[in-house]
Short mmCIF file of C-alpha atoms and ligand atoms in Angstrom, two decimals:
data_model
loop_
_atom_site.label_atom_id
_atom_site.label_comp_id
_atom_site.label_asym_id
_atom_site.label_seq_id
_atom_site.Cartn_x
_atom_site.Cartn_y
_atom_site.Cartn_z
CA UNK O 767 -148.22 109.89 -201.30
CA UNK O 768 -145.02 108.57 -200.01
CA UNK O 769 -145.95 106.65 -196.31
CA UNK O 770 -142.16 106.61 -194.58
CA UNK O 771 -142.59 103.40 -191.58
CA UNK O 772 -140.29 102.50 -189.05
CA UNK O 773 -137.16 99.90 -189.77
CA UNK O 774 -136.43 97.14 -187.60
CA UNK O 775 -135.56 93.78 -187.63
CA UNK O 776 -134.06 94.94 -191.40
CA UNK O 777 -137.65 95.47 -192.21
CA UNK O 778 -140.00 98.36 -192.78
CA UNK O 779 -142.34 98.23 -189.59
CA UNK O 780 -146.14 100.15 -190.02
CA UNK O 781 -146.77 102.70 -187.89
CA UNK O 782 -149.86 101.55 -185.49
CA UNK O 783 -149.95 105.09 -182.94
CA UNK O 784 -152.01 106.76 -185.94
CA UNK O 785 -150.41 109.55 -184.98
CA UNK O 786 -148.40 111.02 -188.16
CA UNK O 787 -146.42 114.29 -189.54
CA UNK O 788 -146.08 115.98 -193.29
CA UNK O 789 -143.40 116.35 -194.47
CA UNK O 790 -142.93 118.43 -198.03
CA UNK O 791 -140.81 119.44 -200.69
CA UNK O 792 -139.59 123.32 -199.65
CA UNK O 793 -138.87 124.31 -202.99
CA UNK O 794 -143.25 123.75 -204.36
CA UNK O 795 -145.00 124.06 -200.75
CA UNK O 796 -146.57 120.12 -201.92
CA UNK O 797 -146.71 117.65 -198.87
CA UNK O 798 -144.68 115.28 -200.18
CA UNK O 799 -144.87 111.95 -198.11
CA UNK O 800 -146.35 111.33 -194.29
CA UNK O 801 -144.62 110.22 -191.84
CA UNK O 802 -145.45 107.20 -189.07
CA UNK O 803 -144.74 108.37 -185.78
CA UNK O 804 -144.08 106.35 -182.69
CA UNK O 805 -145.81 105.68 -179.40
CA UNK O 806 -143.61 104.51 -175.90
CA UNK O 807 -144.96 100.44 -177.06
CA UNK O 808 -143.56 101.35 -180.84
CA UNK O 809 -140.02 102.69 -179.48
CA UNK O 810 -139.71 99.38 -176.75
CA UNK O 811 -139.84 97.09 -179.66
CA UNK O 812 -138.03 99.42 -181.40
CA UNK O 813 -135.64 99.14 -178.18
CA UNK O 814 -136.16 94.94 -177.62
CA UNK O 815 -134.54 94.89 -181.28
CA UNK O 816 -131.54 96.68 -181.11
CA UNK O 817 -131.47 94.78 -177.33
CA UNK O 818 -131.38 91.28 -179.23
CA UNK O 819 -129.21 91.95 -181.62
CA UNK O 820 -126.78 93.04 -179.16
CA UNK O 821 -126.07 89.68 -178.10
CA UNK O 822 -124.02 88.49 -180.99
CA UNK O 823 -123.04 91.25 -182.67
CA UNK O 824 -120.77 92.83 -179.53
CA UNK O 825 -118.39 89.20 -179.86
CA UNK O 826 -118.83 90.13 -183.73
CA UNK O 827 -115.44 89.65 -185.34
CA UNK O 828 -112.67 92.79 -185.65
CA UNK O 829 -113.12 91.06 -189.29
CA UNK O 830 -116.73 90.53 -190.43
CA UNK O 831 -117.24 94.00 -189.22
CA UNK O 832 -114.41 95.57 -191.39
CA UNK O 833 -115.43 94.13 -194.21
CA UNK O 834 -119.18 94.81 -193.58
CA UNK O 835 -117.87 98.68 -192.71
CA UNK O 836 -115.84 98.46 -196.12
CA UNK O 837 -119.13 97.01 -198.32
CA UNK O 838 -121.18 99.72 -196.45
CA UNK O 839 -119.12 102.55 -197.78
CA UNK O 840 -119.14 101.57 -200.95
CA UNK O 841 -122.64 100.81 -201.29
CA UNK O 842 -122.99 105.05 -199.98
CA UNK O 843 -120.61 106.26 -202.70
CA UNK O 844 -122.58 104.41 -205.16
CA UNK O 845 -125.77 105.63 -204.06
CA UNK O 846 -124.78 109.27 -203.39
CA UNK O 847 -126.70 111.01 -206.39
CA UNK O 848 -130.16 109.04 -204.64
CA UNK O 849 -128.40 110.25 -201.22
CA UNK O 850 -128.62 114.04 -202.90
CA UNK O 851 -131.18 113.69 -204.84
CA UNK O 852 -133.88 112.89 -201.38
CA UNK O 853 -131.71 115.35 -199.37
CA UNK O 854 -132.65 118.23 -202.02
CA UNK O 855 -136.80 116.78 -202.20
CA UNK O 856 -137.27 117.95 -198.15
CA UNK O 857 -134.35 119.34 -196.51
CA UNK O 858 -134.06 122.01 -200.03
CA UNK O 859 -130.64 123.02 -200.41
CA UNK O 860 -129.21 122.63 -203.67
CA UNK O 861 -128.07 119.88 -204.66
CA UNK O 862 -124.15 120.32 -205.22
CA UNK O 863 -124.68 121.21 -201.20
CA UNK O 864 -125.95 117.51 -200.83
CA UNK O 865 -123.32 116.39 -202.95
CA UNK O 866 -121.07 117.73 -200.02
CA UNK O 867 -122.77 116.22 -197.47
CA UNK O 868 -122.79 112.64 -198.74
CA UNK O 869 -119.19 113.44 -199.29
CA UNK O 870 -118.31 114.18 -195.25
CA UNK O 871 -120.63 111.51 -194.09
CA UNK O 872 -118.45 108.91 -196.29
CA UNK O 873 -115.43 110.34 -194.56
CA UNK O 874 -116.98 109.26 -191.24
CA UNK O 875 -118.00 105.75 -191.54
CA UNK O 876 -113.72 105.54 -193.72
CA UNK O 877 -112.61 106.74 -190.35
CA UNK O 878 -114.90 103.41 -188.80
CA UNK O 879 -113.30 101.12 -191.13
CA UNK O 880 -110.22 101.71 -189.10
CA UNK O 881 -111.79 100.20 -186.17
CA UNK O 882 -108.72 97.01 -185.95
CA UNK O 883 -106.85 100.10 -185.21
CA UNK O 884 -109.16 102.88 -183.34
CA UNK O 885 -110.14 99.75 -180.42
CA UNK O 886 -106.44 98.48 -179.88
CA UNK O 887 -106.46 98.25 -176.08
CA UNK O 888 -103.25 98.94 -174.51
CA UNK O 889 -100.52 97.03 -172.57
CA UNK O 890 -98.41 96.81 -169.79
CA UNK O 891 -96.54 93.64 -169.81
CA UNK O 892 -94.41 93.36 -165.89
CA UNK O 893 -95.99 96.33 -164.55
CA UNK O 894 -95.86 94.35 -161.19
CA UNK O 895 -92.88 91.62 -160.54
CA UNK O 896 -94.80 88.98 -163.03
CA UNK O 897 -97.87 90.56 -163.72
CA UNK O 898 -98.92 92.58 -166.88
CA UNK O 899 -102.27 94.73 -166.81
CA UNK O 900 -104.08 95.16 -170.50
CA UNK O 901 -106.74 97.54 -171.22
CA UNK O 902 -110.27 96.78 -173.89
CA UNK O 903 -112.48 98.82 -175.42
CA UNK O 904 -116.21 97.34 -174.11
CA UNK O 905 -119.05 98.53 -176.09
CA UNK O 906 -121.68 99.85 -174.31
CA UNK O 907 -124.82 98.08 -176.06
CA UNK O 908 -127.80 100.07 -177.41
CA UNK O 909 -127.50 103.08 -178.01
CA UNK O 910 -129.22 106.22 -179.69
CA UNK O 911 -129.02 109.04 -181.89
CA UNK O 912 -131.63 112.06 -182.14
CA UNK O 913 -131.03 113.81 -185.40
CA UNK O 914 -131.50 117.72 -186.44
CA UNK O 915 -132.94 118.61 -190.01
CA UNK O 916 -130.00 120.67 -191.36
CA UNK O 917 -128.10 117.07 -191.78
CA UNK O 918 -130.21 114.59 -192.33
CA UNK O 919 -127.66 112.31 -194.35
CA UNK O 920 -124.59 113.33 -192.65
CA UNK O 921 -125.47 114.11 -189.06
CA UNK O 922 -126.57 110.16 -188.32
CA UNK O 923 -123.24 108.82 -190.18
CA UNK O 924 -121.44 111.45 -187.63
CA UNK O 925 -122.46 108.72 -185.01
CA UNK O 926 -123.96 104.86 -187.08
CA UNK O 927 -120.73 104.18 -188.08
CA UNK O 928 -118.72 104.06 -185.01
CA UNK O 929 -121.11 103.29 -182.60
CA UNK O 930 -121.09 99.82 -183.99
CA UNK O 931 -118.05 99.38 -185.03
CA UNK O 932 -117.40 100.29 -181.81
CA UNK O 933 -119.94 96.79 -181.15
CA UNK O 934 -123.08 98.55 -179.80
CA UNK O 935 -126.74 98.22 -182.18
CA UNK O 936 -128.50 101.63 -182.72
CA UNK O 937 -131.90 103.22 -182.36
CA UNK O 938 -132.03 106.68 -185.03
CA UNK O 939 -134.49 109.16 -184.30
CA UNK O 940 -134.11 111.53 -187.56
CA UNK O 941 -135.70 115.05 -187.69
CA UNK O 942 -138.95 114.23 -188.84
CA UNK O 943 -138.63 116.90 -191.39
CA UNK O 944 -136.80 115.69 -194.01
CA UNK O 945 -136.78 111.19 -193.11
CA UNK O 946 -136.25 109.58 -196.55
CA UNK O 947 -132.37 110.28 -196.80
CA UNK O 948 -131.71 108.33 -193.44
CA UNK O 949 -134.09 105.94 -194.19
CA UNK O 950 -132.39 105.42 -197.51
CA UNK O 951 -128.63 105.51 -196.34
CA UNK O 952 -130.46 102.12 -193.31
CA UNK O 953 -131.06 99.95 -196.22
CA UNK O 954 -127.90 100.44 -197.49
CA UNK O 955 -126.69 99.47 -194.37
CA UNK O 956 -129.01 96.14 -194.26
CA UNK O 957 -127.48 95.75 -198.38
CA UNK O 958 -124.32 95.86 -197.15
CA UNK O 959 -125.76 92.78 -194.84
CA UNK O 960 -124.98 94.05 -191.04
CA UNK O 961 -127.20 91.93 -189.04
CA UNK O 962 -131.24 93.26 -188.22
CA UNK O 963 -131.88 95.00 -185.84
CA UNK O 964 -127.64 95.91 -185.63
CA UNK O 965 -128.98 99.60 -186.78
CA UNK O 966 -133.23 99.91 -186.35
CA UNK O 967 -134.67 103.83 -187.08
CA UNK O 968 -137.96 105.44 -185.16
CA UNK O 969 -139.36 108.41 -186.50
CA UNK O 970 -141.56 110.65 -183.68
CA UNK O 971 -141.03 113.59 -182.02
CA UNK O 972 -141.23 113.82 -178.37
CA UNK O 973 -142.79 111.36 -177.40
CA UNK O 974 -140.48 108.84 -179.23
CA UNK O 975 -137.31 111.14 -177.94
CA UNK O 976 -138.39 111.22 -174.70
CA UNK O 977 -138.80 106.59 -174.20
CA UNK O 978 -135.27 107.37 -175.43
CA UNK O 979 -134.10 109.06 -172.52
CA UNK O 980 -135.88 107.03 -170.06
CA UNK O 981 -135.61 103.39 -171.80
CA UNK O 982 -133.12 101.46 -169.10
CA UNK O 983 -131.96 99.39 -172.31
CA UNK O 984 -130.76 102.40 -174.24
CA UNK O 985 -127.15 102.89 -172.34
CA UNK O 986 -125.70 105.76 -174.39
CA UNK O 987 -127.45 109.11 -176.12
CA UNK O 988 -125.74 111.14 -179.10
CA UNK O 989 -128.04 113.85 -179.37
CA UNK O 990 -127.49 117.05 -182.37
CA UNK O 991 -129.98 120.38 -182.48
CA UNK O 992 -131.11 123.28 -180.99
CA UNK O 993 -129.96 124.60 -177.99
CA UNK O 994 -133.07 123.98 -175.63
CA UNK O 995 -133.91 121.11 -177.41
CA UNK O 996 -129.95 119.50 -176.19
CA UNK O 997 -129.94 120.89 -172.61
CA UNK O 998 -133.05 118.61 -171.12
CA UNK O 999 -131.50 116.18 -173.80
CA UNK O 1000 -127.74 116.10 -171.59
CA UNK O 1001 -130.33 117.17 -167.86
CA UNK O 1002 -133.27 114.25 -168.88
CA UNK O 1003 -130.69 111.60 -169.95
CA UNK O 1004 -128.00 112.03 -167.94
CA UNK O 1005 -130.91 111.62 -164.64
CA UNK O 1006 -131.68 108.05 -166.14
CA UNK O 1007 -127.83 107.35 -165.58
CA UNK O 1008 -126.98 107.32 -169.59
CA UNK O 1009 -123.90 108.59 -171.29
CA UNK O 1010 -124.65 111.64 -173.16
CA UNK O 1011 -123.34 113.86 -175.40
CA UNK O 1012 -125.52 117.01 -177.12
CA UNK O 1013 -124.19 118.72 -179.63
CA UNK O 1014 -125.90 122.04 -179.90
CA UNK O 1015 -127.04 125.84 -181.83
CA UNK O 1016 -124.58 128.39 -182.33
CA UNK O 1017 -124.20 131.98 -183.33
CA UNK O 1018 -120.30 132.00 -185.37
CA UNK O 1019 -118.57 134.53 -185.68
CA UNK O 1020 -116.29 135.62 -188.09
CA UNK O 1021 -113.47 138.21 -187.59
CA UNK O 1022 -111.94 140.24 -190.76
CA UNK O 1023 -108.36 142.17 -190.04
CA UNK O 1024 -107.62 145.41 -191.70
CA UNK O 1025 -104.98 143.91 -193.53
CA UNK O 1026 -107.01 140.57 -194.30
CA UNK O 1027 -107.38 140.18 -198.60
CA UNK O 1028 -110.99 141.54 -198.55
CA UNK O 1029 -111.97 139.28 -201.88
CA UNK O 1030 -111.47 136.10 -200.44
CA UNK O 1031 -112.98 137.67 -196.46
CA UNK O 1032 -115.97 138.65 -198.95
CA UNK O 1033 -116.16 135.75 -200.61
CA UNK O 1034 -116.42 133.50 -197.01
CA UNK O 1035 -118.66 135.53 -195.56
CA UNK O 1036 -121.04 134.99 -198.36
CA UNK O 1037 -120.69 131.53 -199.03
CA UNK O 1038 -120.53 130.59 -194.88
CA UNK O 1039 -123.36 132.91 -194.12
CA UNK O 1040 -125.73 131.91 -196.94
CA UNK O 1041 -124.72 128.64 -198.23
CA UNK O 1042 -127.47 126.35 -197.46
CA UNK O 1043 -129.48 128.82 -197.00
CA UNK O 1044 -127.81 129.64 -193.29
CA UNK O 1045 -128.70 126.85 -191.85
CA UNK O 1046 -125.92 124.90 -190.83
CA UNK O 1047 -124.81 124.75 -187.04
CA UNK O 1048 -121.28 126.88 -188.58
CA UNK O 1049 -122.39 129.06 -190.84
CA UNK O 1050 -121.12 132.47 -190.42
CA UNK O 1051 -123.79 134.65 -189.15
CA UNK O 1052 -122.20 137.45 -187.43
CA UNK O 1053 -118.42 139.13 -189.43
CA UNK O 1054 -116.76 141.46 -186.66
CA UNK O 1055 -115.16 143.81 -189.20
CA UNK O 1056 -112.21 144.98 -187.18
CA UNK O 1057 -110.88 149.05 -187.40
CA UNK O 1058 -111.92 150.48 -190.97
CA UNK O 1059 -112.33 147.45 -192.88
CA UNK O 1060 -116.16 147.63 -192.23
CA UNK O 1061 -118.27 150.11 -194.83
CA UNK O 1062 -115.59 147.92 -197.90
CA UNK O 1063 -116.43 144.48 -196.52
CA UNK O 1064 -120.30 145.70 -196.37
CA UNK O 1065 -119.56 146.52 -200.33
CA UNK O 1066 -118.08 143.35 -201.01
CA UNK O 1067 -120.43 141.40 -200.09
CA UNK O 1068 -123.46 143.15 -200.79
CA UNK O 1069 -121.95 143.36 -204.55
CA UNK O 1070 -121.62 139.09 -204.25
CA UNK O 1071 -125.26 138.94 -202.61
CA UNK O 1072 -126.26 140.42 -205.93
CA UNK O 1073 -125.02 138.27 -207.59
CA UNK O 1074 -126.35 135.03 -205.94
CA UNK O 1075 -129.03 132.61 -207.82
CA UNK O 1076 -131.93 131.37 -205.40
CA UNK O 1077 -134.27 128.62 -206.98
CA UNK O 1078 -135.11 125.41 -206.82
CA UNK O 1079 -132.37 122.99 -205.24
CA UNK O 1080 -132.45 120.74 -208.20
CA UNK O 1081 -131.99 123.49 -210.94
CA UNK O 1082 -127.83 123.38 -211.33
CA UNK O 1083 -128.23 127.07 -211.28
CA UNK O 1084 -129.56 127.35 -208.18
CA UNK O 1085 -126.36 128.46 -205.13
CA UNK O 1086 -129.15 128.92 -202.84
CA UNK O 1087 -132.22 126.88 -202.04
CA UNK O 1088 -135.70 127.16 -199.85
CA UNK O 1089 -136.06 126.96 -195.36
CA UNK O 1090 -137.14 123.60 -194.90
CA UNK O 1091 -140.32 124.71 -193.80
CA UNK O 1092 -143.40 126.88 -193.91
CA UNK O 1093 -142.58 128.37 -190.85
CA UNK O 1094 -139.14 128.24 -190.20
CA UNK O 1095 -139.13 130.97 -193.69
CA UNK O 1096 -141.58 133.23 -191.39
CA UNK O 1097 -139.70 132.67 -188.11
CA UNK O 1098 -136.46 134.38 -190.22
CA UNK O 1099 -138.48 136.90 -191.12
CA UNK O 1100 -139.46 138.16 -188.47
CA UNK O 1101 -136.45 138.44 -186.93
CA UNK O 1102 -134.99 140.91 -190.09
CA UNK O 1103 -137.83 143.66 -188.55
CA UNK O 1104 -136.34 142.73 -185.46
CA UNK O 1105 -133.34 144.16 -186.53
CA UNK O 1106 -135.04 147.23 -188.32
CA UNK O 1107 -137.05 147.97 -185.47
CA UNK O 1108 -133.68 147.58 -183.23
CA UNK O 1109 -131.80 150.40 -185.06
CA UNK O 1110 -130.44 147.70 -187.17
CA UNK O 1111 -129.18 149.17 -190.70
CA UNK O 1112 -130.80 146.51 -192.87
CA UNK O 1113 -128.60 146.66 -196.27
CA UNK O 1114 -130.37 144.15 -197.47
CA UNK O 1115 -133.52 143.05 -197.09
CA UNK O 1116 -134.88 139.80 -197.93
CA UNK O 1117 -138.25 140.29 -197.41
CA UNK O 1118 -138.35 141.79 -200.89
CA UNK O 1119 -136.73 139.14 -203.12
CA UNK O 1120 -140.13 138.15 -204.74
CA UNK O 1121 -140.66 133.98 -205.49
CA UNK O 1122 -142.72 132.45 -207.92
CA UNK O 1123 -145.08 129.31 -206.27
CA UNK O 1124 -145.67 128.56 -203.26
CA UNK O 1125 -141.85 127.65 -201.74
CA UNK O 1126 -140.58 128.76 -198.79
CA UNK O 1127 -138.27 131.33 -199.98
CA UNK O 1128 -136.49 133.39 -198.75
CA UNK O 1129 -133.71 136.14 -199.83
CA UNK O 1130 -130.21 136.81 -198.37
CA UNK O 1131 -129.99 139.25 -196.22
CA UNK O 1132 -127.93 142.04 -194.16
CA UNK O 1133 -127.75 143.92 -191.31
CA UNK O 1134 -125.35 146.41 -191.20
CA UNK O 1135 -124.56 147.97 -188.19
CA UNK O 1136 -125.39 145.15 -185.50
CA UNK O 1137 -124.77 145.52 -181.79
CA UNK O 1138 -124.41 142.88 -178.61
CA UNK O 1139 -127.89 143.75 -176.81
CA UNK O 1140 -129.95 143.44 -180.58
CA UNK O 1141 -131.90 140.22 -180.52
CA UNK O 1142 -130.44 139.86 -184.22
CA UNK O 1143 -127.52 139.49 -182.38
CA UNK O 1144 -128.68 136.90 -178.97
CA UNK O 1145 -130.18 134.56 -180.91
CA UNK O 1146 -129.50 131.51 -183.42
CA UNK O 1147 -131.64 132.77 -186.10
CA UNK O 1148 -130.93 129.78 -188.38
CA UNK O 1149 -131.67 131.48 -191.92
CA UNK O 1150 -129.26 133.45 -194.63
CA UNK O 1151 -129.04 136.16 -192.75
CA UNK O 1152 -124.91 138.04 -191.51
CA UNK O 1153 -125.52 140.76 -189.32
CA UNK O 1154 -122.08 143.00 -189.23
CA UNK O 1155 -120.85 144.51 -185.97
CA UNK O 1156 -117.89 147.14 -186.60
CA UNK O 1157 -115.26 146.43 -183.70
CA UNK O 1158 -111.97 149.29 -183.03
CA UNK O 1159 -109.73 146.50 -182.09
CA UNK O 1160 -108.87 142.63 -182.28
CA UNK O 1161 -109.18 142.70 -178.58
CA UNK O 1162 -112.27 143.88 -178.26
CA UNK O 1163 -113.32 141.23 -181.77
CA UNK O 1164 -112.13 138.09 -179.62
CA UNK O 1165 -113.66 139.80 -176.07
CA UNK O 1166 -116.79 139.64 -178.21
CA UNK O 1167 -116.78 135.94 -178.55
CA UNK O 1168 -115.71 135.31 -175.02
CA UNK O 1169 -118.60 137.17 -173.95
CA UNK O 1170 -121.25 135.23 -176.64
CA UNK O 1171 -122.43 132.13 -175.02
CA UNK O 1172 -122.16 129.73 -177.81
CA UNK O 1173 -119.03 128.29 -178.70
CA UNK O 1174 -119.31 126.37 -181.45
CA UNK O 1175 -117.00 127.84 -184.52
CA UNK O 1176 -115.37 130.50 -185.21
CA UNK O 1177 -112.90 132.11 -187.71
CA UNK O 1178 -109.79 135.22 -188.88
CA UNK O 1179 -109.52 136.59 -191.86
CA UNK O 1180 -106.12 138.35 -191.94
CA UNK O 1181 -102.41 137.85 -193.36
CA UNK O 1182 -100.63 138.35 -190.56
CA UNK O 1183 -99.40 134.39 -189.39
CA UNK O 1184 -99.03 136.30 -185.82
CA UNK O 1185 -102.31 137.54 -185.41
CA UNK O 1186 -104.35 134.15 -186.78
CA UNK O 1187 -101.46 132.28 -184.05
CA UNK O 1188 -103.05 134.60 -181.54
CA UNK O 1189 -106.66 133.95 -182.47
CA UNK O 1190 -105.88 130.42 -182.31
CA UNK O 1191 -105.00 131.05 -178.30
CA UNK O 1192 -107.18 133.26 -177.39
CA UNK O 1193 -110.86 131.88 -179.78
CA UNK O 1194 -113.24 130.92 -176.62
CA UNK O 1195 -115.08 128.09 -178.73
CA UNK O 1196 -114.14 124.72 -179.99
CA UNK O 1197 -113.44 125.11 -184.01
CA UNK O 1198 -111.40 127.63 -185.33
CA UNK O 1199 -110.70 128.32 -188.60
CA UNK O 1200 -107.63 130.95 -190.33
CA UNK O 1201 -109.12 131.82 -193.20
CA UNK O 1202 -111.71 128.97 -193.75
CA UNK O 1203 -115.19 130.07 -193.13
CA UNK O 1204 -116.59 126.89 -191.43
CA UNK O 1205 -113.37 124.51 -189.78
CA UNK O 1206 -115.92 121.56 -189.96
CA UNK O 1207 -113.22 118.94 -188.58
CA UNK O 1208 -112.08 116.33 -191.23
CA UNK O 1209 -113.40 112.48 -190.04
CA UNK O 1210 -110.72 111.24 -188.64
CA UNK O 1211 -110.38 114.67 -185.75
CA UNK O 1212 -113.87 115.43 -183.66
CA UNK O 1213 -116.58 117.60 -183.94
CA UNK O 1214 -117.62 119.62 -180.85
CA UNK O 1215 -118.31 123.06 -179.70
CA UNK O 1216 -117.91 125.26 -176.42
CA UNK O 1217 -120.24 126.38 -174.35
CA UNK O 1218 -123.66 126.61 -174.62
CA UNK O 1219 -122.78 124.25 -178.13
CA UNK O 1220 -122.49 121.29 -176.22
CA UNK O 1221 -123.26 119.52 -173.60
CA UNK O 1222 -121.53 116.36 -172.12
CA UNK O 1223 -118.37 115.31 -171.63
CA UNK O 1224 -116.66 114.29 -175.39
CA UNK O 1225 -117.52 115.42 -178.41
CA UNK O 1226 -118.02 113.38 -181.83
CA UNK O 1227 -116.85 111.40 -184.43
CA UNK O 1228 -113.51 110.63 -184.86
CA UNK O 1229 -110.94 109.12 -182.33
CA UNK O 1230 -114.16 111.27 -179.06
CA UNK O 1231 -116.48 109.17 -181.06
CA UNK O 1232 -114.49 105.81 -180.53
CA UNK O 1233 -113.67 107.18 -176.80
CA UNK O 1234 -117.41 107.63 -176.25
CA UNK O 1235 -119.42 104.41 -177.43
CA UNK O 1236 -116.73 102.49 -175.86
CA UNK O 1237 -115.75 102.22 -171.57
CA UNK O 1238 -112.73 100.04 -170.66
CA UNK O 1239 -112.08 97.40 -169.59
CA UNK O 1240 -108.33 96.94 -167.63
CA UNK O 1241 -107.63 93.06 -166.74
CA UNK O 1242 -104.53 92.81 -164.09
CA UNK O 1243 -102.87 89.21 -164.41
CA UNK O 1244 -100.80 87.08 -162.57
CA UNK O 1245 -99.58 83.41 -163.33
CA UNK O 1246 -97.49 81.08 -161.11
CA UNK O 1247 -93.78 80.91 -162.32
CA UNK O 1248 -93.95 77.86 -164.64
CA UNK O 1249 -90.18 77.00 -163.50
CA UNK O 1250 -92.00 75.91 -159.88
CA UNK O 1251 -94.93 73.82 -161.54
CA UNK O 1252 -94.71 70.32 -160.54
CA UNK O 1253 -95.03 69.11 -164.36
CA UNK O 1254 -92.16 68.65 -165.41
CA UNK O 1255 -92.15 71.87 -168.75
CA UNK O 1256 -88.33 71.77 -169.57
CA UNK O 1257 -87.11 74.98 -167.90
CA UNK O 1258 -83.84 74.86 -166.37
CA UNK O 1259 -85.00 74.85 -162.46
CA UNK O 1260 -86.91 72.20 -163.02
CA UNK O 1261 -84.28 69.87 -163.89
P1 NAD B 1761 -134.47 120.33 -183.17
O1 NAD B 1761 -133.68 120.72 -181.32
O2 NAD B 1761 -135.60 121.65 -182.79
O3 NAD B 1761 -134.55 119.33 -183.55
C1 NAD B 1761 -133.92 118.12 -183.08
C2 NAD B 1761 -133.81 116.21 -182.67
O4 NAD B 1761 -134.85 116.87 -181.74
C3 NAD B 1761 -135.36 116.65 -184.17
O5 NAD B 1761 -134.82 115.22 -184.61
C4 NAD B 1761 -136.77 116.88 -183.01
O6 NAD B 1761 -137.63 115.06 -183.33
C5 NAD B 1761 -136.14 116.60 -181.70
N1 NAD B 1761 -136.93 117.80 -180.82
C6 NAD B 1761 -137.23 119.03 -180.86
N2 NAD B 1761 -138.33 118.81 -180.10
C7 NAD B 1761 -137.90 118.26 -178.87
C8 NAD B 1761 -138.55 118.41 -177.92
N3 NAD B 1761 -139.39 119.12 -177.63
N4 NAD B 1761 -138.61 116.58 -177.67
C9 NAD B 1761 -137.81 116.07 -177.44
N5 NAD B 1761 -137.39 115.97 -178.71
C10 NAD B 1761 -137.50 116.94 -179.46
O7 NAD B 1761 -133.13 121.08 -184.41
P2 NAD B 1761 -133.46 121.62 -185.55
O8 NAD B 1761 -134.38 122.35 -185.98
O9 NAD B 1761 -133.88 120.21 -186.44
O10 NAD B 1761 -132.35 120.97 -186.51
C11 NAD B 1761 -131.39 122.63 -185.45
C12 NAD B 1761 -131.00 123.08 -185.22
O11 NAD B 1761 -129.51 122.45 -184.18
C13 NAD B 1761 -129.52 124.54 -185.01
O12 NAD B 1761 -130.20 124.92 -183.49
C14 NAD B 1761 -128.32 124.19 -185.31
O13 NAD B 1761 -127.55 125.18 -184.92
C15 NAD B 1761 -128.34 122.79 -183.86
N6 NAD B 1761 -127.57 121.91 -184.90
C16 NAD B 1761 -126.38 121.77 -184.55
C17 NAD B 1761 -125.27 120.67 -184.54
C18 NAD B 1761 -123.38 120.97 -183.75
O14 NAD B 1761 -123.31 119.92 -184.34
N7 NAD B 1761 -123.79 121.58 -183.49
C19 NAD B 1761 -124.96 120.15 -185.56
C20 NAD B 1761 -126.38 120.86 -186.72
C21 NAD B 1761 -127.27 121.74 -185.97
#
């Protein structure tokens, strides 16, 4: 059994709390690892290491920090296959999804490589006569990142490169479900030459998270996970005086107008609803069929579902893998039953698909005639379940999105430029796709939803990441007139 320990000062630290958590291969159901869970004293030791490292790291030159970041980028890129293997082994997603995750993660390191440009302050000469005013961006100190199971490589890299580029040191608390990929990335970070303590990893559950949220030396918290925990993290860390960004759950709607390219829309619905087994915060979980397009859309999606190959993520033929845990698979199965009981039409029932072995598999599900009062519409299912809601008009579709408590991403499918432009304005969500079902911004924009999908003031990575991980210092300076100097400096007035 693979033992997974904390990483402190660049070295593994064996857990001393006596508490551990099992790690599984979701494709086989086997336990493959055992993860240390930290107690309060261990969290304190790990934060102390980051606090110590901060004193030197904050003053390392921009040139040296940039070179380290480039080296890290090269190491992550050249080890992409190994990272992807670890993702598939513990998360279950298929290898192509894992490779995609690594590619999106690298974008964020590349953005941080431009730290010299991003950390340029502002300068006003002669703001008042002889007075100059300038702003510099200073780091915060130790910052913590608490990350979810569904993107164990990418989400930590939404945070770490930007945070350390700004001169902070970082404590990562990855998901306990799939910790091996982030551990390997942390090892690559050491190999790149970053000083020990600039990035530490602590494994744990609520005990570790609570300590990070109250620790006086943790100055900021980046959280990504479910809405109830995001709310809790935001409230607790804010009450303890920390800067917080807490990205949360979602229920993303894809609006299909009657003039949409049906093949394009159906392909998009299938890949966005069932890709990574629906375990993506930007997954499409509701298709809103406007006007008369509902029956055709449901048929086109169903035909494609029949062809989808579900199996172990390591099999190159698989397009969808298992869910992350047995409990989660069973929860998704329960939701399908609730949908049927509440009167929706279960067109394809994922519970009917049979799989060999003990893996945490479930088939894909399509539920039609869903209404907004149903549990399958109101709850985030976070599995391979697509609900179809029928709407008579564009306005009805937009109103659904506005009334939904979440506002992460949304998309519209249409051939009409005017309608698309109107939707871009009307959509009550932080990220909008136009004929793009999963509009995750590139690394040089920033990511984040609205409403119950984000608690805090800044979105994550890109320019907002640099803003979150720095605080401005504004200097106002005035110097005596050199012409009035008691030393003759050769100015005309001196002579
Ligand atoms: P989760 O909220 O269960 O866990 C996230 C992190 O919080 C983990 O590190 C976990 O150990 C910790 N945690 C869990 N329970 C806790 C508690 N009671 N107290 C303190 N810490 C706790 O989320 P998950 O199941 O790992 O991830 C899936 C969720 O994340 C979904 O809701 C998904 O929509 C969301 N998500 C959102 C985004 C986004 O950018 N908005 C991105 C990815 C995932």
